[in-house]
mmCIF file of the C-alpha atoms, coordinates in Angstrom:
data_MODEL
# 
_entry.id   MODEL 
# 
loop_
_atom_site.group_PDB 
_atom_site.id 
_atom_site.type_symbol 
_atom_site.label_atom_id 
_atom_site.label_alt_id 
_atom_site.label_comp_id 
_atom_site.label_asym_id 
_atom_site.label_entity_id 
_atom_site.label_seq_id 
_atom_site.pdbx_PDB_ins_code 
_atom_site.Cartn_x 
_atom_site.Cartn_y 
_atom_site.Cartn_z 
_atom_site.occupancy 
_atom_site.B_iso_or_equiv 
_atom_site.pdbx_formal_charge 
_atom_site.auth_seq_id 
_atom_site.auth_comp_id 
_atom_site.auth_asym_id 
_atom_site.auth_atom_id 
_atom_site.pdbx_PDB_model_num 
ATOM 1   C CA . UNK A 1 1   ? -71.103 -44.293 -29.499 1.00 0.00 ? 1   UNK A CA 1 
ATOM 2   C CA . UNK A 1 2   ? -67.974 -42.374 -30.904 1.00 0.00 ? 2   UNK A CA 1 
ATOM 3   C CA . UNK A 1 3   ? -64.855 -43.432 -29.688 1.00 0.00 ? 3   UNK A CA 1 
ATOM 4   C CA . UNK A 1 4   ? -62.975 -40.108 -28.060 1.00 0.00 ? 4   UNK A CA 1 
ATOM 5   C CA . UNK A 1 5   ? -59.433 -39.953 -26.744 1.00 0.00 ? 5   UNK A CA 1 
ATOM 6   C CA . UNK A 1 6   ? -59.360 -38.924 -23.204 1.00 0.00 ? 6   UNK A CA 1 
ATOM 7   C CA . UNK A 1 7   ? -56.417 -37.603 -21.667 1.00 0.00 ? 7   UNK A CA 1 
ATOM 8   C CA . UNK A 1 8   ? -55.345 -37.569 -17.862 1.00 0.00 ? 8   UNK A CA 1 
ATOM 9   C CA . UNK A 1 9   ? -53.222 -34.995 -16.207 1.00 0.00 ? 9   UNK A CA 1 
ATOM 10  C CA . UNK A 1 10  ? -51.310 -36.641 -13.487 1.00 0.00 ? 10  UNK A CA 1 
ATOM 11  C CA . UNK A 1 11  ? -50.295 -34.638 -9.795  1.00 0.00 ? 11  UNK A CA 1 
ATOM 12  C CA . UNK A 1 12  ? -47.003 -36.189 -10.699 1.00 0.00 ? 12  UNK A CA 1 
ATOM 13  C CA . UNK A 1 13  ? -47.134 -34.717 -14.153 1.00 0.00 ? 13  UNK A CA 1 
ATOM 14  C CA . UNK A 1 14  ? -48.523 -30.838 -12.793 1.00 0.00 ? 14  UNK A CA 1 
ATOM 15  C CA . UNK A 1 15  ? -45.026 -31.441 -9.903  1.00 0.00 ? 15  UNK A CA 1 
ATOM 16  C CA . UNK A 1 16  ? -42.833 -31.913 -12.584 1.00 0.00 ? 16  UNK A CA 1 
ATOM 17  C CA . UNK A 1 17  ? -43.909 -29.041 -14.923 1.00 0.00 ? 17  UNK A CA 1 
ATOM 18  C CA . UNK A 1 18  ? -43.824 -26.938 -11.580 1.00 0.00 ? 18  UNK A CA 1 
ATOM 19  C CA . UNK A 1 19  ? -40.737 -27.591 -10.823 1.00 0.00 ? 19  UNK A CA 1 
ATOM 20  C CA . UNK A 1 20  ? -39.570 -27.384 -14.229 1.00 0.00 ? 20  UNK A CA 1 
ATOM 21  C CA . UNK A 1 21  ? -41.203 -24.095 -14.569 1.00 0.00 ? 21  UNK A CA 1 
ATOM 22  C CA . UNK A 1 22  ? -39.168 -22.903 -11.482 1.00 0.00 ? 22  UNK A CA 1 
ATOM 23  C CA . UNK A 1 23  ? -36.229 -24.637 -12.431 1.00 0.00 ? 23  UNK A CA 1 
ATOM 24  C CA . UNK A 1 24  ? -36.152 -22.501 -15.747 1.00 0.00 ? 24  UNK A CA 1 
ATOM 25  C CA . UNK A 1 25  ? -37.241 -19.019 -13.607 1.00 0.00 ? 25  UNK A CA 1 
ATOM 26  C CA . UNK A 1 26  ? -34.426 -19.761 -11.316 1.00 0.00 ? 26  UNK A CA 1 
ATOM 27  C CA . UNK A 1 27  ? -31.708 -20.159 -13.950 1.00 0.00 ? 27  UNK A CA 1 
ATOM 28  C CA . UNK A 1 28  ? -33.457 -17.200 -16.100 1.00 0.00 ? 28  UNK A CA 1 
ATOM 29  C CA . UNK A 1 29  ? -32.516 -15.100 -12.577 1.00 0.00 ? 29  UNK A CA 1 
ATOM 30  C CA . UNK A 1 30  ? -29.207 -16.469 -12.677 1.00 0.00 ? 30  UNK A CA 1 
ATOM 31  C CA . UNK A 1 31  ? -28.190 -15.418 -15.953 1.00 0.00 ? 31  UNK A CA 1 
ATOM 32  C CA . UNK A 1 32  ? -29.700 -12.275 -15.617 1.00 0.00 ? 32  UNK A CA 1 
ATOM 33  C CA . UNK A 1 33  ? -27.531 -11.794 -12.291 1.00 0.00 ? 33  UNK A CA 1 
ATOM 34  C CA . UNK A 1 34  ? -24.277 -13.517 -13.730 1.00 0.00 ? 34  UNK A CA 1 
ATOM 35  C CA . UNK A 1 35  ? -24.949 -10.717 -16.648 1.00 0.00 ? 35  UNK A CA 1 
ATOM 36  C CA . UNK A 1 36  ? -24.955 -7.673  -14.038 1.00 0.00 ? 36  UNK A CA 1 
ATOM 37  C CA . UNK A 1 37  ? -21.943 -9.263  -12.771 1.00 0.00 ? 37  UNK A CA 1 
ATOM 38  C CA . UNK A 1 38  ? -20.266 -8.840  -15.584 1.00 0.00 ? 38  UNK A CA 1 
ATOM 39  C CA . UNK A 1 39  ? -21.002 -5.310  -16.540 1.00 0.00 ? 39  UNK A CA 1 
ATOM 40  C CA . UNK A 1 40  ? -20.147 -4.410  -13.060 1.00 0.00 ? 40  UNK A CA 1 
ATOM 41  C CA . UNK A 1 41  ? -16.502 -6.143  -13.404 1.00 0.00 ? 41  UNK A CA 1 
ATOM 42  C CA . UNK A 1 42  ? -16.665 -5.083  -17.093 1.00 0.00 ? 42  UNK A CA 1 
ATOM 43  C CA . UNK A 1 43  ? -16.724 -1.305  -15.394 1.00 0.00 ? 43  UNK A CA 1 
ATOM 44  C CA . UNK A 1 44  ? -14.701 -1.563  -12.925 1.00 0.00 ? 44  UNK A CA 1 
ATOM 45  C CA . UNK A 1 45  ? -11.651 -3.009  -15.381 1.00 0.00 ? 45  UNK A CA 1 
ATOM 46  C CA . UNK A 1 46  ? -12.409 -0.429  -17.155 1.00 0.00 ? 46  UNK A CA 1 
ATOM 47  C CA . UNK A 1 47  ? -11.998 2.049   -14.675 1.00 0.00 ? 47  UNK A CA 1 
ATOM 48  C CA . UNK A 1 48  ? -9.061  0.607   -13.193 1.00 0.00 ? 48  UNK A CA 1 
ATOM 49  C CA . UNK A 1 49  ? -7.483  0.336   -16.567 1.00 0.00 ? 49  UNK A CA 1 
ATOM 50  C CA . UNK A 1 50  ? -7.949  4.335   -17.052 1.00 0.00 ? 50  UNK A CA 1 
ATOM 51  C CA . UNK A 1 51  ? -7.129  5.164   -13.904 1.00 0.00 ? 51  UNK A CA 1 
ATOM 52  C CA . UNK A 1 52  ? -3.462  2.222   -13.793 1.00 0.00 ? 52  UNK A CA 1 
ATOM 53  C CA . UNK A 1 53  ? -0.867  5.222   -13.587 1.00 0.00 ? 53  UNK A CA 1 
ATOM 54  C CA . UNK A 1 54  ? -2.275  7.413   -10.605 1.00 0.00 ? 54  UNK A CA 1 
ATOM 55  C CA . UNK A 1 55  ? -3.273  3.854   -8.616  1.00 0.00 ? 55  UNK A CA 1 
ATOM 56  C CA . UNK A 1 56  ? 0.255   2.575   -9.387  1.00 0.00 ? 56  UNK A CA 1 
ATOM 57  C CA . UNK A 1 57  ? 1.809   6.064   -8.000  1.00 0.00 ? 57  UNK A CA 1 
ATOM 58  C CA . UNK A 1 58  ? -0.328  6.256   -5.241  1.00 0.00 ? 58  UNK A CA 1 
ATOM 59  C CA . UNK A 1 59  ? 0.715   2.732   -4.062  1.00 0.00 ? 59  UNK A CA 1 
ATOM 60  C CA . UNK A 1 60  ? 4.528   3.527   -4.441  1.00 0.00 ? 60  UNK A CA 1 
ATOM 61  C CA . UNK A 1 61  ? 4.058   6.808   -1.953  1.00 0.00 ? 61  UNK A CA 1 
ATOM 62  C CA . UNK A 1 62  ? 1.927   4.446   0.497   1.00 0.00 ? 62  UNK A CA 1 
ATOM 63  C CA . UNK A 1 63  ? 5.811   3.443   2.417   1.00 0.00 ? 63  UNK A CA 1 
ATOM 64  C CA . UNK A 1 64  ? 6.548   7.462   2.110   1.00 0.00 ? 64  UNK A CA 1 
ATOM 65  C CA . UNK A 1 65  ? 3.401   8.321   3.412   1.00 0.00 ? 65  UNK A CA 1 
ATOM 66  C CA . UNK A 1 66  ? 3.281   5.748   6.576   1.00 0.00 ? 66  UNK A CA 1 
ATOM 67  C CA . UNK A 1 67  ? 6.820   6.717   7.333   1.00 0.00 ? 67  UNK A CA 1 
ATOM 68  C CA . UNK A 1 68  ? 5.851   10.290  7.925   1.00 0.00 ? 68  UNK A CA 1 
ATOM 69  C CA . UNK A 1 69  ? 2.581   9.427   9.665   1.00 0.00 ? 69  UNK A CA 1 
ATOM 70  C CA . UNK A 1 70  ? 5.167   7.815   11.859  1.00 0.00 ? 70  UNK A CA 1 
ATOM 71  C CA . UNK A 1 71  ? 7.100   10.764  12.342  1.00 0.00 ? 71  UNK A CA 1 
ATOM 72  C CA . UNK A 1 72  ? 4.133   12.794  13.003  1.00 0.00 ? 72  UNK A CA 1 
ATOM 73  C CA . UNK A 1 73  ? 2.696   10.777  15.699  1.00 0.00 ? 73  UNK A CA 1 
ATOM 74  C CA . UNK A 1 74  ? 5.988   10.716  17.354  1.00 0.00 ? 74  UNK A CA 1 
ATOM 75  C CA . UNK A 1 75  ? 6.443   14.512  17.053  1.00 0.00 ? 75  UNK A CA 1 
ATOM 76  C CA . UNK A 1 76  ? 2.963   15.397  18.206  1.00 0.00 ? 76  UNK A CA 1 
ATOM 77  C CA . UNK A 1 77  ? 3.810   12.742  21.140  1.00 0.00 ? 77  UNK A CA 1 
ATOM 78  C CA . UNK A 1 78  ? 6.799   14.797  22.062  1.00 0.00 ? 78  UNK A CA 1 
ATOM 79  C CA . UNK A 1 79  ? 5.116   18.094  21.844  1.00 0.00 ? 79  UNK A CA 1 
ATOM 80  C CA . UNK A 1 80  ? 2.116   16.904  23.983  1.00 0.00 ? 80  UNK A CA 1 
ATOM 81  C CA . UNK A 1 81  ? 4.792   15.411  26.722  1.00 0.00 ? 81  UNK A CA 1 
ATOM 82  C CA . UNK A 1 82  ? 6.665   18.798  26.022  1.00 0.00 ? 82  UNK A CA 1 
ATOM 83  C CA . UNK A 1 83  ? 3.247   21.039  27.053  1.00 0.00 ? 83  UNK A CA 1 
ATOM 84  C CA . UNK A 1 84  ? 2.496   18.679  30.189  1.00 0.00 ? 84  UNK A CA 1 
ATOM 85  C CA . UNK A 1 85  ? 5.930   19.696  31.064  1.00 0.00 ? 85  UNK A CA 1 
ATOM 86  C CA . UNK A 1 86  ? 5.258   22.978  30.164  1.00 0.00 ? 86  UNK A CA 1 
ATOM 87  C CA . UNK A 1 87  ? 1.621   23.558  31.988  1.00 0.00 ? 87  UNK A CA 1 
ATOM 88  C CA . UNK A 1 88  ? 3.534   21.654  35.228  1.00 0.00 ? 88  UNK A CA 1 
ATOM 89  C CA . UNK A 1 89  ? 6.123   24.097  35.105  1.00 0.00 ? 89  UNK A CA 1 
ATOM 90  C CA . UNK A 1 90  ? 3.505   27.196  35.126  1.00 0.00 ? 90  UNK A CA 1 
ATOM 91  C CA . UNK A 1 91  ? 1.407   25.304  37.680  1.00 0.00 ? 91  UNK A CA 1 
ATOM 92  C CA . UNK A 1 92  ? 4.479   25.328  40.024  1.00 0.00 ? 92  UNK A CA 1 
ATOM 93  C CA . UNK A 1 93  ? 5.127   29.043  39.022  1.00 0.00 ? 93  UNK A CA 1 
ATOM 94  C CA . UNK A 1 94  ? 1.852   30.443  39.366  1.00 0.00 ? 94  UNK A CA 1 
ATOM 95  C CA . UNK A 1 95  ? 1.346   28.628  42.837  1.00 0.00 ? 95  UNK A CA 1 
ATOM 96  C CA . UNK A 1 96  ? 4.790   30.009  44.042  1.00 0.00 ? 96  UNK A CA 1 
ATOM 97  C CA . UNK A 1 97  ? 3.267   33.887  42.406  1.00 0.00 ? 97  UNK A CA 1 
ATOM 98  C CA . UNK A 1 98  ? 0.428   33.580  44.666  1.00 0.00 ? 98  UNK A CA 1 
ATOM 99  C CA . UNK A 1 99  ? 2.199   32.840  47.788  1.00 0.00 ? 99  UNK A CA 1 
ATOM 100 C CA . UNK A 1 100 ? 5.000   35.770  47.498  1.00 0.00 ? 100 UNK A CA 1 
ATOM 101 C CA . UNK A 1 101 ? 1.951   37.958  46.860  1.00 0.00 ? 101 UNK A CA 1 
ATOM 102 C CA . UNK A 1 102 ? -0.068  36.584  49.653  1.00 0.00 ? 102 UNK A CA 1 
ATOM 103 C CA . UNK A 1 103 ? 3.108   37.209  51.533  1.00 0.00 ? 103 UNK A CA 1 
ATOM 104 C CA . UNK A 1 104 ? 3.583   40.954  50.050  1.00 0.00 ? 104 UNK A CA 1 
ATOM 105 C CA . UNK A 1 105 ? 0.040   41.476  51.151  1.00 0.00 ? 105 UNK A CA 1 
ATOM 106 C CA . UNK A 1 106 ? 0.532   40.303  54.306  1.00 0.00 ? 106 UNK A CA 1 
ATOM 107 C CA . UNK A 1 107 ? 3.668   42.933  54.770  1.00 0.00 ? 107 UNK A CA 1 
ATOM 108 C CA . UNK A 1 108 ? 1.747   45.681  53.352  1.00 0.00 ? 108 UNK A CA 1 
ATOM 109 C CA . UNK A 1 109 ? -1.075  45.114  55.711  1.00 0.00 ? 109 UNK A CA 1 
ATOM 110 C CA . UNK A 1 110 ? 1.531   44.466  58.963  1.00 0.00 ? 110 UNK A CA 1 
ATOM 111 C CA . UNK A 1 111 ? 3.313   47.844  57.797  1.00 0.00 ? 111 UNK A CA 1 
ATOM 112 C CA . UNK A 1 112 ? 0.394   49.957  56.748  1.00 0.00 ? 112 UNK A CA 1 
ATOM 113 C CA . UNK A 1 113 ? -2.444  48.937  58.428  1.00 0.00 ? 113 UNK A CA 1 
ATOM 114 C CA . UNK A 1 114 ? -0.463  48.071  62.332  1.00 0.00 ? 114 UNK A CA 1 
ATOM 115 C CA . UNK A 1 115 ? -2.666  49.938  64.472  1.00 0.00 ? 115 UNK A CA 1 
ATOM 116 C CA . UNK A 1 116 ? -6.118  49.686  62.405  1.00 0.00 ? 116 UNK A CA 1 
# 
């Protein structure tokens, strides 16, 4: 009889390939993602970098601009309180037209129309 070498595989020894096998996808999906990463911060420096002047004016007008924001929501307060005054007054106004014309009408009719 010849003598042959035989050679066992192990469930212990197909785990540990498995998990070394996922073990190596996993951190081959890692670098791949840290990489993306990068190139996204990469472009966003840059774009920050070429764009450093208008961002830092546009931050230095941000007090300017909130101060008149300010002032325009008070004004447009005032000019709203102003018109409810305003559509009050021409409430009162058009209620006191109607009576002094119900009140002419009633005088034309008592003149014109006394016997009818």
């Amino acid at each position: 009889m010849k003598a042959g070498i035989s050679m066992y595989i192990s469930i212990y020894d197909i785990g540990i390939t498995i998990v070394f096998l996922i073990a190596v996808t996993i951190g081959i999906y890692l670098i791949h993602v840290i990489r993306r990463i990068l190139f996204i911060l990469d472009d966003v420096k840059r774009i920050l970098n070429a764009n450093e002047m208008g961002l830092k004016e546009t931050i230095s007008l941000l007090p300017t601009v909130l101060e008149n924001v300010n002032q325009i929501a008070a004004s447009v307060k005032e000019t709203a309180s102003q018109a409810n005054d305003v559509m009050y007054d021409v409430k009162v106004e058009w209620e006191t037209l109607i009576i002094y014309a119900k009140a002419v009408g009633q005088i034309v009719r008592a003149i014109f129309f006394k016997g009818k």
